[in-house]
Amino acid sequence: MKDEVKDGFEGKDWEEYAKCYDVLNFLVPYRELQEKIAGELGSLSGQKILEVACGTGNLTEILLKRNKRNEFAIWAIDFSEEMLKRARQKCPDGRIHFIRADINERLPFSDNLFDKIVSVNTLYATHSPELVLREFFRVLENNGRLILETPKTGYENGLILKEHCGSRKPDKYWLDAHSSRERERQLISEALGVGNLGEQMMTVAECNRLISKNAEFHFFHRDELRALLEKAP
Ligand SMILES: C[S@@+](CC[C@H](N)C(=O)[O-])C[C@H]1O[C@@H](n2cnc3c(N)ncnc32)[C@H](O)[C@@H]1O
């Protein structure tokens, strides 16, 4: 994926992203976020869960580990076959149902089906977050719980690198990681060291740079997201 010839990130690009996506598991803030979300979900005992855009199944895998002996069912959906392929390999368990579905369309589930819905880092990439949230509330039980995480306006990949390596340099040192490949490479090597991991993270950074440039993606301030949530049910 070369950004000299591309100026955005399209649906099919998730298939390429899937091939390097799991490098994110080496980043402490990414792992901590997934663990935090799993903690928010709590025990899944006796519940039906919808995991929206499960990617390569990193959260799904954590949920399985935390709920080893519980009876529950997770429907984990994503529209990328490559993402789902990796997720299925990671989580071969009869309690998980991986389904290919596009959340820009009506969800293939009946009303009020789920006790909980979890969606991490995906709402921003949908055509209409408002319509997507409306669908979430349609399939969520009346007293159900929605756990939603989506990158905010002006999010900075460099700050994730800073957090990963525990740097004491000021935030401004880490900003604008996507401004050029050279800058991205310098910050990645500083956070992860030079070598194979840094090289793989550069591939992830290429995807993230394109994502950050996509004018059609929706990054929200907290109050905008709150307003959207209040409007949706
Ligand atoms: C940044 S990844 C997040 C994956 C996972 N939730 C995580 O936190 O690791 C975004 C995911 O959303 C999926 N996705 C994007 N648009 C989608 C859509 N319209 N319908 C279904 N999945 C979508 C992509 O295939 C990708 O797996």
XYZ file of C-alpha atoms and ligand atoms in Angstrom:
260
model
C 0.000 0.000 0.000
C 1.831 3.090 -1.195
C 0.414 6.443 -0.167
C 2.034 8.161 -3.152
C -0.667 6.541 -5.256
C -3.401 6.189 -2.657
C -5.030 8.970 -0.705
C -7.362 6.989 1.482
C -8.243 3.642 2.928
C -10.962 1.598 1.279
C -13.013 -1.428 2.307
C -10.735 -3.887 0.521
C -7.674 -2.468 2.282
C -8.780 -4.197 5.492
C -7.828 -7.466 3.760
C -4.213 -6.224 3.473
C -4.244 -4.752 6.969
C -5.296 -8.177 8.312
C -1.970 -9.649 7.181
C 0.064 -7.434 9.537
C -2.644 -6.547 12.077
C -1.427 -8.814 14.867
C 1.808 -6.859 15.213
C -0.394 -4.541 17.296
C -0.371 -7.229 19.976
C 3.215 -6.208 20.762
C 2.069 -2.731 21.746
C 1.393 -2.464 25.471
C -1.400 0.180 25.098
C -3.231 -2.012 22.543
C -3.066 -5.066 24.818
C -4.109 -3.003 27.822
C -7.073 -1.580 25.932
C -8.313 -5.052 24.976
C -7.902 -6.288 28.581
C -9.720 -3.204 29.872
C -12.634 -3.798 27.488
C -12.771 -7.475 28.509
C -12.879 -6.310 32.147
C -15.764 -3.936 31.329
C -17.677 -6.825 29.792
C -17.298 -8.804 33.034
C -18.559 -12.369 33.317
C -20.312 -13.608 30.194
C -22.033 -16.445 32.022
C -25.409 -17.260 30.474
C -25.183 -14.353 28.035
C -25.413 -13.700 24.334
C -22.757 -11.265 23.141
C -22.283 -9.478 19.840
C -18.681 -8.524 19.093
C -18.761 -6.016 16.272
C -15.830 -6.045 13.867
C -13.776 -8.594 15.768
C -10.752 -8.171 13.477
C -8.266 -10.998 14.028
C -10.009 -12.057 17.251
C -7.699 -10.500 19.830
C -10.511 -9.473 22.172
C -12.409 -12.709 21.456
C -9.374 -14.707 22.577
C -9.116 -12.743 25.840
C -12.842 -13.252 26.484
C -12.423 -16.994 26.015
C -9.522 -17.090 28.479
C -11.475 -15.104 31.046
C -14.623 -17.226 30.693
C -13.098 -20.706 30.397
C -15.818 -22.567 32.254
C -18.793 -20.334 31.517
C -21.649 -21.123 29.182
C -22.148 -18.209 26.791
C -22.346 -17.445 23.088
C -20.460 -14.780 21.158
C -21.395 -13.782 17.630
C -18.211 -12.151 16.323
C -18.754 -10.327 13.046
C -16.470 -8.610 10.566
C -16.641 -7.950 6.830
C -13.035 -8.921 6.109
C -12.442 -12.582 5.250
C -8.733 -12.225 6.035
C -9.480 -10.860 9.504
C -12.037 -13.598 10.144
C -9.665 -16.330 8.919
C -7.130 -15.342 11.578
C -9.808 -14.969 14.251
C -11.179 -18.468 13.545
C -7.687 -19.961 13.838
C -7.106 -18.132 17.114
C -10.428 -19.082 18.705
C -11.579 -22.600 17.718
C -14.406 -22.853 20.252
C -18.034 -23.901 19.809
C -19.200 -20.917 21.877
C -17.894 -18.466 19.271
C -19.740 -17.970 15.994
C -17.701 -16.021 13.452
C -19.895 -14.487 10.786
C -19.097 -12.298 7.826
C -21.304 -9.217 7.961
C -21.101 -5.593 6.861
C -22.250 -3.251 9.606
C -23.095 -0.587 7.056
C -26.076 -2.797 6.324
C -28.889 -4.184 8.461
C -27.416 -6.616 10.991
C -28.421 -10.255 10.377
C -29.954 -10.625 13.874
C -33.424 -10.291 15.339
C -34.492 -7.466 17.679
C -33.443 -7.471 21.357
C -31.256 -10.564 20.954
C -28.052 -9.617 22.776
C -27.286 -9.019 26.435
C -24.132 -7.090 25.513
C -22.580 -5.554 22.423
C -18.930 -4.626 22.206
C -17.365 -2.594 19.425
C -13.708 -1.570 19.506
C -12.077 0.804 17.024
C -14.551 0.378 14.194
C -17.430 2.876 14.400
C -15.234 5.574 12.824
C -14.880 3.557 9.613
C -18.592 3.168 8.894
C -20.602 5.185 6.357
C -23.103 6.421 8.916
C -22.228 5.920 12.609
C -25.736 7.119 13.453
C -27.401 4.330 11.475
C -24.915 1.775 12.781
C -25.688 2.746 16.384
C -29.393 2.515 15.628
C -28.832 -1.079 14.490
C -26.843 -1.829 17.651
C -29.761 -0.643 19.779
C -32.243 -2.635 17.706
C -30.462 -5.933 18.366
C -29.549 -5.089 21.983
C -31.918 -6.139 24.777
C -33.737 -3.249 26.476
C -31.565 -3.530 29.578
C -28.513 -4.589 27.612
C -25.055 -2.972 27.667
C -23.136 -1.411 24.812
C -19.380 -1.041 25.233
C -18.044 1.260 22.576
C -14.495 2.406 21.890
C -13.583 4.505 18.870
C -10.609 6.800 18.197
C -11.195 10.444 19.006
C -10.669 13.455 16.749
C -6.977 14.175 16.353
C -5.819 10.862 17.828
C -2.068 10.467 17.564
C -0.366 7.148 16.864
C 2.862 8.637 18.218
C 1.338 8.920 21.689
C 0.619 5.187 21.613
C 4.308 4.612 20.843
C 5.256 6.971 23.681
C 3.041 5.066 26.114
C 4.412 1.748 24.885
C 8.028 2.636 25.645
C 7.311 4.762 28.732
C 9.159 7.738 27.236
C 9.501 10.825 29.443
C 9.889 13.134 26.477
C 7.041 15.662 26.125
C 3.981 14.725 24.071
C 4.907 17.198 21.363
C 8.026 15.172 20.606
C 5.765 12.260 19.579
C 3.128 14.160 17.585
C 2.558 14.036 13.806
C 4.011 10.545 13.415
C 2.180 10.234 10.094
C 3.637 13.432 8.592
C 6.298 11.447 6.681
C 7.624 7.916 6.482
C 10.987 9.083 7.837
C 9.377 10.577 10.923
C 7.248 7.479 11.433
C 10.312 5.252 11.124
C 12.296 7.364 13.582
C 9.525 7.267 16.218
C 8.884 3.558 15.709
C 12.589 2.718 16.056
C 12.802 4.855 19.169
C 9.811 3.073 20.732
C 10.430 -0.490 19.514
C 14.089 -0.611 18.541
C 15.465 -1.276 15.082
C 14.730 -4.750 13.720
C 11.991 -7.047 12.562
C 9.305 -5.743 14.921
C 9.984 -2.144 13.889
C 9.782 -3.130 10.210
C 6.463 -4.910 10.748
C 5.153 -1.908 12.658
C 6.017 0.272 9.647
C 3.555 -1.805 7.585
C 0.876 -1.232 10.213
C 1.775 2.476 10.223
C 1.221 2.626 6.442
C -2.353 1.430 6.981
C -2.901 3.804 9.885
C -1.543 6.737 7.901
C -4.087 6.078 5.154
C -6.853 5.618 7.706
C -6.011 8.963 9.328
C -6.219 10.642 5.886
C -9.571 9.188 4.917
C -11.909 12.153 4.808
C -14.922 9.859 5.011
C -13.971 8.349 8.344
C -15.586 9.792 11.472
C -13.473 10.754 14.442
C -15.460 12.235 17.308
C -15.010 14.462 20.312
C -16.445 12.828 23.431
C -19.532 15.111 23.516
C -20.265 14.465 19.818
C -20.223 10.743 20.456
C -22.428 11.174 23.513
C -24.948 13.194 21.463
C -24.964 10.494 18.798
C -25.588 7.809 21.415
C -28.449 9.758 22.930
C -30.095 10.099 19.515
C -29.655 6.479 18.462
C -32.099 4.276 20.471
C -9.094 -1.283 13.531
S -9.811 -2.849 13.256
C -10.403 -3.263 14.907
C -10.485 -4.756 15.091
C -10.734 -5.200 16.528
N -12.008 -4.713 17.018
C -9.607 -4.758 17.417
O -9.827 -3.892 18.283
O -8.505 -5.277 17.258
C -11.313 -2.455 12.422
C -12.089 -3.699 11.983
O -13.340 -3.279 11.463
C -13.654 -4.070 10.339
N -14.631 -3.292 9.567
C -14.466 -2.058 9.023
N -15.591 -1.662 8.410
C -16.497 -2.666 8.591
C -17.850 -2.863 8.182
N -18.498 -1.954 7.456
N -18.470 -4.008 8.540
C -17.818 -4.957 9.251
N -16.539 -4.843 9.656
C -15.887 -3.705 9.342
C -12.309 -4.295 9.653
O -12.315 -5.400 8.783
C -11.399 -4.496 10.876
O -11.349 -5.843 11.243
